[in-house]
Coordinates of C-alpha atoms and ligand atoms in Angstrom, one line a residue:
Chain O
M1 CA 0.0 0.0 0.0
G2 CA 1.2 3.5 -0.9
S3 CA 1.5 4.7 2.7
G4 CA 3.9 1.9 3.5
F5 CA 1.3 0.1 5.6
D6 CA 2.0 -3.6 5.5
F7 CA -0.3 -5.9 7.5
K8 CA 1.5 -8.8 9.2
V9 CA -0.6 -11.6 10.5
S10 CA 2.4 -12.9 12.4
V11 CA 2.4 -9.8 14.6
M12 CA -1.1 -10.8 15.6
W13 CA -0.1 -14.3 16.5
E14 CA 2.9 -13.2 18.4
S15 CA 0.9 -10.8 20.6
V16 CA -1.6 -13.5 21.5
P17 CA 0.2 -15.1 24.4
I18 CA 0.8 -11.8 26.2
L19 CA -2.7 -10.6 25.5
L20 CA -4.1 -13.8 27.0
T21 CA -2.6 -12.9 30.4
G22 CA -4.5 -9.6 30.0
M23 CA -7.6 -11.4 29.0
K24 CA -7.4 -13.5 32.1
L25 CA -7.3 -10.4 34.3
T26 CA -10.2 -8.9 32.4
I27 CA -12.3 -12.0 33.2
I28 CA -11.2 -12.0 36.8
I29 CA -12.1 -8.3 37.3
T30 CA -15.4 -8.8 35.5
V31 CA -16.4 -11.8 37.6
L32 CA -15.4 -10.3 40.9
G33 CA -17.0 -7.0 39.9
L34 CA -20.2 -8.6 38.9
V35 CA -20.4 -10.7 42.1
S36 CA -20.0 -7.5 44.1
G37 CA -22.5 -5.8 41.8
F38 CA -25.0 -8.6 42.2
I39 CA -24.8 -8.3 46.0
L40 CA -25.1 -4.5 45.9
G41 CA -27.8 -4.7 43.3
T42 CA -29.9 -7.1 45.3
V43 CA -29.6 -5.1 48.5
F44 CA -30.3 -1.7 46.8
G45 CA -32.9 -3.2 44.4
L46 CA -34.8 -4.6 47.4
M47 CA -34.4 -1.2 49.2
K48 CA -36.1 0.5 46.2
I49 CA -39.2 -1.7 46.7
S50 CA -39.1 -1.6 50.5
R51 CA -42.0 -0.3 52.5
N52 CA -39.6 1.9 54.4
L53 CA -39.3 5.4 52.9
F54 CA -35.7 5.9 54.0
F55 CA -34.6 2.7 52.3
R56 CA -36.5 3.6 49.2
K57 CA -34.8 7.0 49.0
L58 CA -31.4 5.5 49.7
G59 CA -31.8 2.9 47.0
G60 CA -33.0 5.6 44.6
F61 CA -30.1 7.8 45.4
Y62 CA -27.5 5.1 44.8
V63 CA -29.1 4.0 41.5
E64 CA -29.6 7.6 40.1
S65 CA -26.2 8.9 41.1
I66 CA -24.3 6.0 39.5
R67 CA -26.5 5.9 36.4
G68 CA -26.2 9.7 36.1
T69 CA -22.4 9.8 36.0
P70 CA -19.8 8.4 33.5
L71 CA -18.0 5.2 34.5
M72 CA -14.7 6.9 33.7
V73 CA -15.4 9.5 36.3
Q74 CA -16.3 6.9 38.9
V75 CA -13.1 5.0 38.2
M76 CA -11.0 8.2 38.5
F77 CA -12.8 9.1 41.7
I78 CA -12.2 5.7 43.3
Y79 CA -8.6 5.5 42.3
F80 CA -7.4 9.1 42.5
G81 CA -10.0 10.9 44.6
L82 CA -10.9 8.5 47.4
P83 CA -7.3 7.8 48.6
L84 CA -7.0 11.5 49.5
A85 CA -10.0 11.3 51.7
I86 CA -9.2 8.0 53.4
G87 CA -5.5 8.6 53.5
M88 CA -4.7 5.3 52.0
R89 CA -3.6 4.1 48.5
V90 CA -6.2 2.0 46.8
P91 CA -4.5 -0.8 44.8
P92 CA -5.4 -0.6 41.1
M93 CA -7.0 -4.1 41.0
L94 CA -9.2 -3.3 44.0
A95 CA -10.1 0.1 42.5
G96 CA -11.0 -1.7 39.3
V97 CA -13.2 -4.3 40.9
T98 CA -14.8 -1.7 43.1
A99 CA -15.6 0.5 40.2
I100 CA -17.1 -2.3 38.1
G101 CA -19.0 -3.6 41.2
V102 CA -20.5 -0.2 42.2
N103 CA -21.3 0.6 38.6
S104 CA -23.0 -2.7 37.7
G105 CA -24.7 -2.7 41.1
A106 CA -26.8 0.3 40.1
Y107 CA -28.0 -1.3 36.9
I108 CA -28.5 -4.7 38.6
A109 CA -30.6 -3.0 41.3
E110 CA -33.0 -1.9 38.6
I111 CA -33.0 -5.5 37.2
V112 CA -33.7 -6.9 40.6
R113 CA -36.5 -4.3 41.3
G114 CA -38.1 -5.0 37.9
A115 CA -38.0 -8.8 38.3
F116 CA -39.5 -8.7 41.8
Q117 CA -42.2 -6.3 40.7
S118 CA -43.0 -8.5 37.8
I119 CA -44.1 -11.4 40.0
E120 CA -47.8 -11.4 40.4
R121 CA -49.3 -10.2 43.6
G122 CA -51.2 -13.5 44.0
Q123 CA -47.9 -15.2 44.7
T124 CA -47.2 -13.1 47.7
E125 CA -50.8 -13.6 48.8
A126 CA -50.6 -17.3 48.5
G127 CA -47.3 -17.4 50.4
R128 CA -48.7 -15.2 53.2
S129 CA -52.0 -17.1 53.3
I130 CA -50.2 -20.4 54.2
G131 CA -48.6 -18.6 57.2
L132 CA -45.2 -17.7 55.7
T133 CA -43.7 -14.5 57.1
H134 CA -43.0 -11.5 54.7
L135 CA -39.3 -12.5 54.5
Q136 CA -40.0 -16.2 54.1
T137 CA -42.4 -15.3 51.2
L138 CA -39.7 -13.2 49.6
Y139 CA -37.1 -15.9 50.0
Y140 CA -39.0 -19.1 49.1
V141 CA -41.7 -17.8 46.8
I142 CA -40.7 -14.6 45.1
W143 CA -36.9 -14.8 44.9
P144 CA -36.6 -18.0 42.9
Q145 CA -39.1 -16.8 40.3
A146 CA -37.5 -13.4 40.1
L147 CA -34.1 -14.9 39.7
K148 CA -35.2 -16.7 36.7
R149 CA -36.6 -13.6 35.1
M150 CA -33.3 -11.8 35.9
I151 CA -31.1 -14.1 33.9
P152 CA -31.5 -12.5 30.5
P153 CA -30.9 -8.9 31.7
L154 CA -28.1 -10.1 34.0
G155 CA -26.4 -11.8 31.0
N156 CA -26.7 -8.5 29.2
Q157 CA -25.1 -6.7 32.1
F158 CA -22.3 -9.3 32.1
I159 CA -21.4 -8.3 28.5
I160 CA -21.6 -4.6 29.2
S161 CA -19.4 -4.8 32.4
L162 CA -16.9 -7.0 30.5
K163 CA -16.5 -4.3 27.9
D164 CA -16.5 -1.6 30.6
T165 CA -13.3 -3.1 32.2
S166 CA -11.3 -1.7 29.3
L167 CA -11.8 1.8 30.9
L168 CA -9.6 0.6 33.8
V169 CA -6.7 1.2 31.5
V170 CA -6.5 4.7 33.2
V171 CA -5.6 3.2 36.5
G172 CA -3.0 0.8 35.1
V173 CA -4.6 -2.5 35.8
G174 CA -3.0 -5.0 33.4
E175 CA -6.2 -6.1 31.8
L176 CA -6.6 -6.8 28.1
T177 CA -6.7 -3.2 26.8
R178 CA -3.8 -2.2 28.9
T179 CA -1.8 -5.2 27.8
G180 CA -2.5 -4.3 24.2
Q181 CA -1.3 -0.7 24.8
E182 CA 1.9 -2.0 26.3
I183 CA 2.7 -4.3 23.4
I184 CA 2.1 -1.4 21.0
A185 CA 4.4 0.9 23.0
A186 CA 7.1 -1.7 22.2
N187 CA 6.4 -2.7 18.6
F188 CA 4.4 0.2 17.2
R189 CA 2.0 -2.2 15.4
A190 CA -1.2 -0.5 16.4
F191 CA -3.3 -2.0 13.6
E192 CA -2.5 -5.6 14.2
V193 CA -2.6 -5.4 18.0
W194 CA -5.8 -3.4 18.4
L195 CA -7.4 -5.8 15.9
T196 CA -6.3 -8.8 18.0
V197 CA -7.6 -7.1 21.1
A198 CA -10.9 -6.4 19.5
V199 CA -11.2 -10.0 18.3
M200 CA -10.5 -11.2 21.9
Y201 CA -13.2 -9.0 23.4
F202 CA -15.6 -10.2 20.7
V203 CA -14.8 -13.9 21.4
M204 CA -15.6 -13.3 25.1
T205 CA -18.8 -11.4 24.6
M206 CA -20.0 -13.9 22.0
S207 CA -19.3 -16.8 24.3
I208 CA -21.3 -15.2 27.0
A209 CA -24.2 -14.6 24.6
K210 CA -24.1 -18.2 23.5
V211 CA -24.0 -19.7 27.0
L212 CA -26.9 -17.4 27.9
N213 CA -28.8 -18.6 25.0
V214 CA -28.4 -22.2 26.1
I215 CA -29.4 -21.4 29.7
E216 CA -32.5 -19.5 28.5
R217 CA -33.5 -22.4 26.3
K218 CA -33.0 -24.9 29.1
L219 CA -35.0 -22.9 31.6
E220 CA -37.6 -22.0 29.0
I221 CA -37.4 -18.3 29.7
Chain X
M1 CA -73.1 -27.4 71.5
T2 CA -71.8 -25.1 68.7
T3 CA -68.6 -23.3 68.8
T4 CA -68.1 -20.1 66.9
M5 CA -65.2 -20.3 64.4
I6 CA -65.5 -16.9 62.8
E7 CA -67.1 -13.8 64.4
I8 CA -67.4 -10.6 62.4
D9 CA -68.7 -7.6 64.1
N10 CA -69.6 -4.3 62.4
L11 CA -66.8 -4.6 59.8
Y12 CA -66.0 -1.6 57.6
K13 CA -63.5 -1.6 54.9
R14 CA -62.5 1.4 52.8
F15 CA -60.0 1.7 49.9
G16 CA -59.2 5.4 50.0
D17 CA -62.6 7.1 49.5
L18 CA -64.3 3.9 48.3
E19 CA -66.3 2.3 51.1
V20 CA -66.4 -1.4 50.1
L21 CA -67.8 -3.1 53.3
K22 CA -70.3 -1.1 55.2
G23 CA -71.0 -2.8 58.5
I24 CA -70.8 -6.6 58.1
D25 CA -72.0 -8.8 61.0
L26 CA -71.5 -12.5 60.5
S27 CA -71.0 -15.5 62.7
V28 CA -69.9 -18.9 61.4
S29 CA -70.1 -21.9 63.6
Q30 CA -67.8 -24.8 63.6
G31 CA -68.6 -27.3 60.8
E32 CA -70.8 -24.8 59.0
V33 CA -70.7 -24.3 55.3
T34 CA -71.5 -20.7 54.3
V35 CA -71.9 -19.7 50.7
I36 CA -71.6 -16.0 49.7
M37 CA -73.2 -14.7 46.6
G38 CA -73.7 -11.3 45.1
P39 CA -73.0 -9.2 42.1
S40 CA -69.5 -8.2 41.0
G41 CA -68.0 -5.5 43.1
S42 CA -70.3 -6.1 46.1
G43 CA -67.3 -6.8 48.3
K44 CA -67.4 -10.6 48.6
S45 CA -63.6 -11.1 48.0
T46 CA -62.8 -8.2 50.3
L47 CA -64.9 -9.7 53.1
L48 CA -63.1 -13.0 52.7
R49 CA -59.7 -11.3 52.6
C50 CA -60.5 -9.4 55.8
I51 CA -60.9 -12.7 57.6
N52 CA -57.2 -13.7 57.2
R53 CA -56.1 -10.0 57.0
L54 CA -54.9 -10.1 53.4
E55 CA -56.7 -6.7 53.6
E56 CA -56.3 -4.4 56.6
I57 CA -59.6 -3.8 58.3
T58 CA -60.8 -0.2 58.6
S59 CA -63.0 -0.7 61.6
G60 CA -64.9 -3.4 63.4
T61 CA -63.6 -6.7 64.7
V62 CA -62.9 -10.1 63.2
T63 CA -62.1 -13.1 65.3
V64 CA -61.0 -16.5 64.0
D65 CA -61.2 -19.4 66.4
G66 CA -61.1 -16.8 69.2
Y67 CA -58.1 -15.0 67.9
D68 CA -58.7 -11.3 67.2
V69 CA -57.4 -10.7 63.7
T70 CA -57.2 -6.9 64.1
D71 CA -55.2 -7.0 67.4
P72 CA -51.6 -6.1 66.6
E73 CA -50.5 -8.5 69.3
T74 CA -52.1 -11.5 67.5
N75 CA -49.6 -13.5 65.5
I76 CA -51.2 -13.1 62.1
N77 CA -49.1 -15.8 60.5
F78 CA -50.5 -18.2 63.0
V79 CA -54.1 -17.1 62.3
R80 CA -53.5 -17.6 58.6
T81 CA -52.6 -21.3 59.2
E82 CA -56.0 -21.6 61.0
A83 CA -57.8 -20.1 58.0
G84 CA -56.7 -21.6 54.7
M85 CA -57.5 -19.7 51.5
V86 CA -58.1 -20.9 48.0
F87 CA -57.9 -18.3 45.2
Q88 CA -59.8 -18.0 41.9
Q89 CA -56.4 -17.9 40.0
F90 CA -55.0 -20.9 42.0
N91 CA -51.7 -19.0 42.7
L92 CA -49.7 -22.1 42.8
F93 CA -45.9 -21.6 43.1
P94 CA -44.7 -22.3 39.6
H95 CA -41.2 -23.2 40.5
M96 CA -42.2 -26.0 42.8
T97 CA -43.8 -29.4 42.0
A98 CA -47.3 -30.2 43.2
L99 CA -45.7 -31.9 46.3
G100 CA -43.4 -29.0 46.8
N101 CA -46.3 -26.6 46.8
V102 CA -48.1 -28.7 49.4
T103 CA -45.1 -29.3 51.7
L104 CA -43.8 -25.7 51.8
G105 CA -46.1 -24.7 54.6
P106 CA -45.5 -27.8 56.8
L107 CA -41.7 -27.4 56.3
K108 CA -41.3 -23.7 56.8
V109 CA -44.2 -22.7 58.9
R110 CA -44.7 -25.9 61.0
K111 CA -41.0 -26.8 60.9
M112 CA -41.8 -30.4 60.1
E113 CA -39.2 -32.9 59.2
R114 CA -39.0 -33.4 55.4
G115 CA -40.0 -37.1 55.6
E116 CA -43.0 -36.3 57.7
A117 CA -44.0 -33.4 55.5
E118 CA -43.8 -35.4 52.4
K119 CA -45.9 -38.2 53.8
L120 CA -48.5 -35.6 54.8
G121 CA -48.2 -34.0 51.3
L122 CA -48.7 -37.3 49.5
D123 CA -51.7 -38.2 51.7
L124 CA -53.3 -34.8 50.8
L125 CA -52.6 -35.2 47.1
K126 CA -54.2 -38.6 47.3
K127 CA -57.2 -37.1 49.1
V128 CA -57.7 -34.6 46.2
G129 CA -57.1 -37.4 43.7
L130 CA -53.7 -36.4 42.4
S131 CA -51.4 -39.1 43.8
D132 CA -49.8 -39.5 40.4
K133 CA -49.0 -35.8 40.0
A134 CA -46.8 -35.3 43.0
N135 CA -43.7 -34.5 41.0
V136 CA -45.4 -32.5 38.2
Y137 CA -44.9 -28.8 37.9
P138 CA -48.1 -26.6 37.8
D139 CA -47.4 -25.7 34.2
H140 CA -48.2 -29.3 33.3
L141 CA -51.5 -29.5 35.2
S142 CA -55.0 -28.6 34.1
G143 CA -56.9 -25.8 35.8
G144 CA -58.9 -28.3 37.8
Q145 CA -55.8 -30.2 38.9
K146 CA -54.1 -26.9 39.9
Q147 CA -57.0 -25.9 42.0
R148 CA -57.0 -29.3 43.7
V149 CA -53.3 -28.9 44.5
A150 CA -54.0 -25.4 45.9
I151 CA -56.7 -26.9 48.2
A152 CA -54.2 -29.6 49.3
R153 CA -51.6 -26.8 49.9
S154 CA -54.0 -25.1 52.3
L155 CA -55.1 -28.2 54.0
A156 CA -51.5 -29.1 54.8
L157 CA -51.5 -26.5 57.5
K158 CA -54.5 -28.3 59.1
P159 CA -56.6 -25.2 59.2
K160 CA -59.8 -25.0 61.1
V161 CA -61.5 -22.9 58.5
M162 CA -61.2 -22.9 54.7
L163 CA -62.0 -19.7 52.7
F164 CA -62.7 -20.1 49.0
D165 CA -62.9 -17.2 46.6
E166 CA -64.7 -18.2 43.5
P167 CA -62.6 -21.4 43.2
T168 CA -64.2 -22.6 40.0
S169 CA -64.8 -19.5 38.1
A170 CA -61.5 -19.5 36.2
L171 CA -62.1 -23.2 35.1
D172 CA -63.4 -24.6 31.9
P173 CA -66.9 -25.9 32.6
E174 CA -65.9 -29.6 32.3
L175 CA -63.3 -29.1 35.1
V176 CA -65.6 -27.5 37.6
G177 CA -67.0 -30.8 38.8
E178 CA -63.8 -32.3 40.0
V179 CA -63.0 -29.3 42.2
L180 CA -66.5 -29.1 43.6
E181 CA -66.4 -32.8 44.4
V182 CA -63.3 -32.2 46.6
M183 CA -65.0 -29.3 48.3
K184 CA -68.2 -31.2 49.0
Q185 CA -66.1 -34.0 50.5
L186 CA -64.5 -31.4 52.8
G187 CA -67.8 -30.1 53.8
R188 CA -69.1 -33.6 54.6
E189 CA -66.0 -34.2 56.8
G190 CA -67.1 -31.3 58.9
M191 CA -64.7 -28.6 57.7
T192 CA -65.9 -25.1 58.4
M193 CA -66.0 -23.3 55.1
V194 CA -66.8 -19.9 53.7
V195 CA -67.2 -20.1 50.0
V196 CA -67.8 -17.3 47.5
T197 CA -69.4 -19.0 44.5
H198 CA -72.2 -18.8 42.1
E199 CA -72.5 -22.6 41.8
M200 CA -76.1 -23.1 42.9
N201 CA -75.9 -26.9 43.0
F202 CA -72.9 -26.8 45.3
A203 CA -74.8 -24.5 47.6
R204 CA -77.9 -26.7 47.5
E205 CA -75.9 -29.8 48.3
V206 CA -73.5 -28.7 51.0
A207 CA -74.3 -25.2 52.2
D208 CA -76.0 -24.7 55.5
R209 CA -76.8 -21.2 54.6
V210 CA -76.5 -18.7 51.7
I211 CA -75.6 -15.1 52.2
F212 CA -76.5 -12.6 49.6
M213 CA -74.3 -9.4 49.5
D214 CA -74.8 -6.2 47.6
E215 CA -72.9 -2.9 47.8
G216 CA -71.0 -3.8 50.9
I217 CA -73.8 -5.1 53.1
I218 CA -75.5 -8.4 53.7
I219 CA -78.9 -8.1 52.1
E220 CA -80.3 -11.4 53.2
E221 CA -79.4 -14.9 54.4
D222 CA -81.2 -18.1 54.6
A223 CA -81.0 -21.8 53.9
P224 CA -80.1 -22.5 50.3
E225 CA -83.5 -23.9 49.3
A226 CA -85.4 -21.1 50.9
I227 CA -83.3 -18.3 49.4
F228 CA -83.3 -19.8 45.9
S229 CA -87.0 -20.6 45.8
N230 CA -88.2 -17.7 47.7
P231 CA -85.9 -14.7 47.8
R232 CA -87.3 -11.9 49.8
H233 CA -85.4 -9.0 48.4
E234 CA -85.8 -7.5 45.0
R235 CA -82.0 -7.3 44.4
T236 CA -81.6 -11.0 45.4
K237 CA -84.4 -11.9 43.0
S238 CA -83.0 -10.1 40.1
F239 CA -79.5 -11.4 40.8
L240 CA -80.6 -15.0 41.1
G241 CA -82.7 -14.5 37.9
K242 CA -79.5 -13.7 36.1
V243 CA -77.4 -16.5 37.5
I244 CA -79.8 -19.4 37.0
Ligands
ATP301 N1 -57.0 -3.2 46.5 C1 -58.0 -2.4 46.1 N2 -57.9 -1.1 46.0 C2 -58.9 -0.3 45.6 N3 -60.2 -0.8 45.4 C3 -60.4 -2.1 45.6 C4 -59.3 -3.0 45.9 N4 -59.8 -4.3 46.0 C5 -61.1 -4.2 45.7 N5 -61.4 -2.9 45.4 C6 -62.8 -2.4 45.1 O1 -63.7 -2.9 46.0 C7 -64.9 -3.2 45.5 C8 -65.3 -4.6 45.9 O2 -64.3 -5.5 45.4 P1 -64.4 -7.1 45.6 O3 -63.3 -7.7 44.9 O4 -64.5 -7.4 47.1 O5 -65.8 -7.5 44.9 P2 -66.4 -8.9 44.6 O6 -67.7 -8.9 45.2 O7 -65.4 -10.0 45.0 O8 -66.5 -8.8 43.0 P3 -66.2 -10.0 42.0 O9 -67.5 -10.8 41.9 O10 -66.0 -9.2 40.7 O11 -65.0 -10.8 42.4 C9 -64.8 -3.1 44.0 O12 -65.4 -1.9 43.6 C10 -63.3 -3.1 43.8 O13 -63.0 -2.3 42.7
MG302 MG1 -64.2 -11.3 44.0

């Protein structure tokens, strides 16, 4: 090509082993982040439908403030801002997991709320009418049904959060995007390396989508 | 000697500005089968739901087996095990098998051992004619079968009273009979029952008395034969005219 661009597949192959270590970290951060996000999301999602006004407001505040600000700003705040207030360095990995957890938690809270509210009132009434307490009804009757309805949107959130981890490049966590950047700093092959990185993200998101499909078919959602 | 199972005294129920029950007095003796009829919106479901406090009572008192339902000191979860409820829409738990539905109460409310609960559950499924459906999920049951599982689920708590809210009106006509049969059997065994239904034959066969409600009050009550053949009130007459 006139500009002197010569595409080398070999560069792609050579970058794969190092990129795989980054990919591993991406998966670890995503999984840890989503587990935290699921716990946060369940707690705050239930707060949003609680009968207690204070809890409802608190749940609403969390969800709105996270959904109303960019993830990038949240990451910067946790990594660069928070340490000044608590007088302690936050390790990049912890900052990354926290950011993904807090961020996905807000979206998962809405998923949880929606799933709980979608269960017919008659289910609660049937549970209460056989003498179950309010909490027992939530746990034995509503939760299992809500969980099933949450699977498709949770899978979607999984894909979103996985892609979001690439923003952690700013705090220097050696995940996939960061690893790609480092390779390019050494070999200047931006085209091949970013293409490889993109393919690796794509493989991960497609795999999640496929697994999700199988689960949905099995559970007849 | 008759013991009173349900005692309702001057019961009022409002939803916001809408007054749905306007001073209901009703006493149900042990073993008595009471059928409640009346036009749509007259407050039949609300009355039933006030008995196990699925609805908060605005004023008046309701006692079940001597327990004051309105008293905040009363353990309402206990009262609810004394007064089982069967819903028009069945409300089975879709994520549990028929047996799972029936044993949930014994396991979690009565804290029974699993083996014991399952034995009880199987006995009750047999009683409602569904021994072979123990491991089937509600999605794979017909409406009539669902309603019979729902009845077994309530009976599993060994209630002293059973409340039925139009248990057959969501069913295809050919499935109504199997549910009524189970209910008749219960009535014959001496279960105290309050049944909202428009099934005249059921009322004739097992009811001790029929109550006719309209616009939140009890208009008249009498033995089934008497009220059907000789209704005293105009509104009862015109309603029965439409139902028959
Ligand atoms: N949760 C509620 N909030 C507001 N209004 C209600 C509520 N539940 C019932 N109502 C109203 O109370 C009135 C009586 O309702 P209810 O369900 O007790 O009537 P019903 O006699 O059972 O009628 P149907 O034969 O249609 O079942 C109706 O006007 C209904 O709209
Ligand atoms: Mg009704």
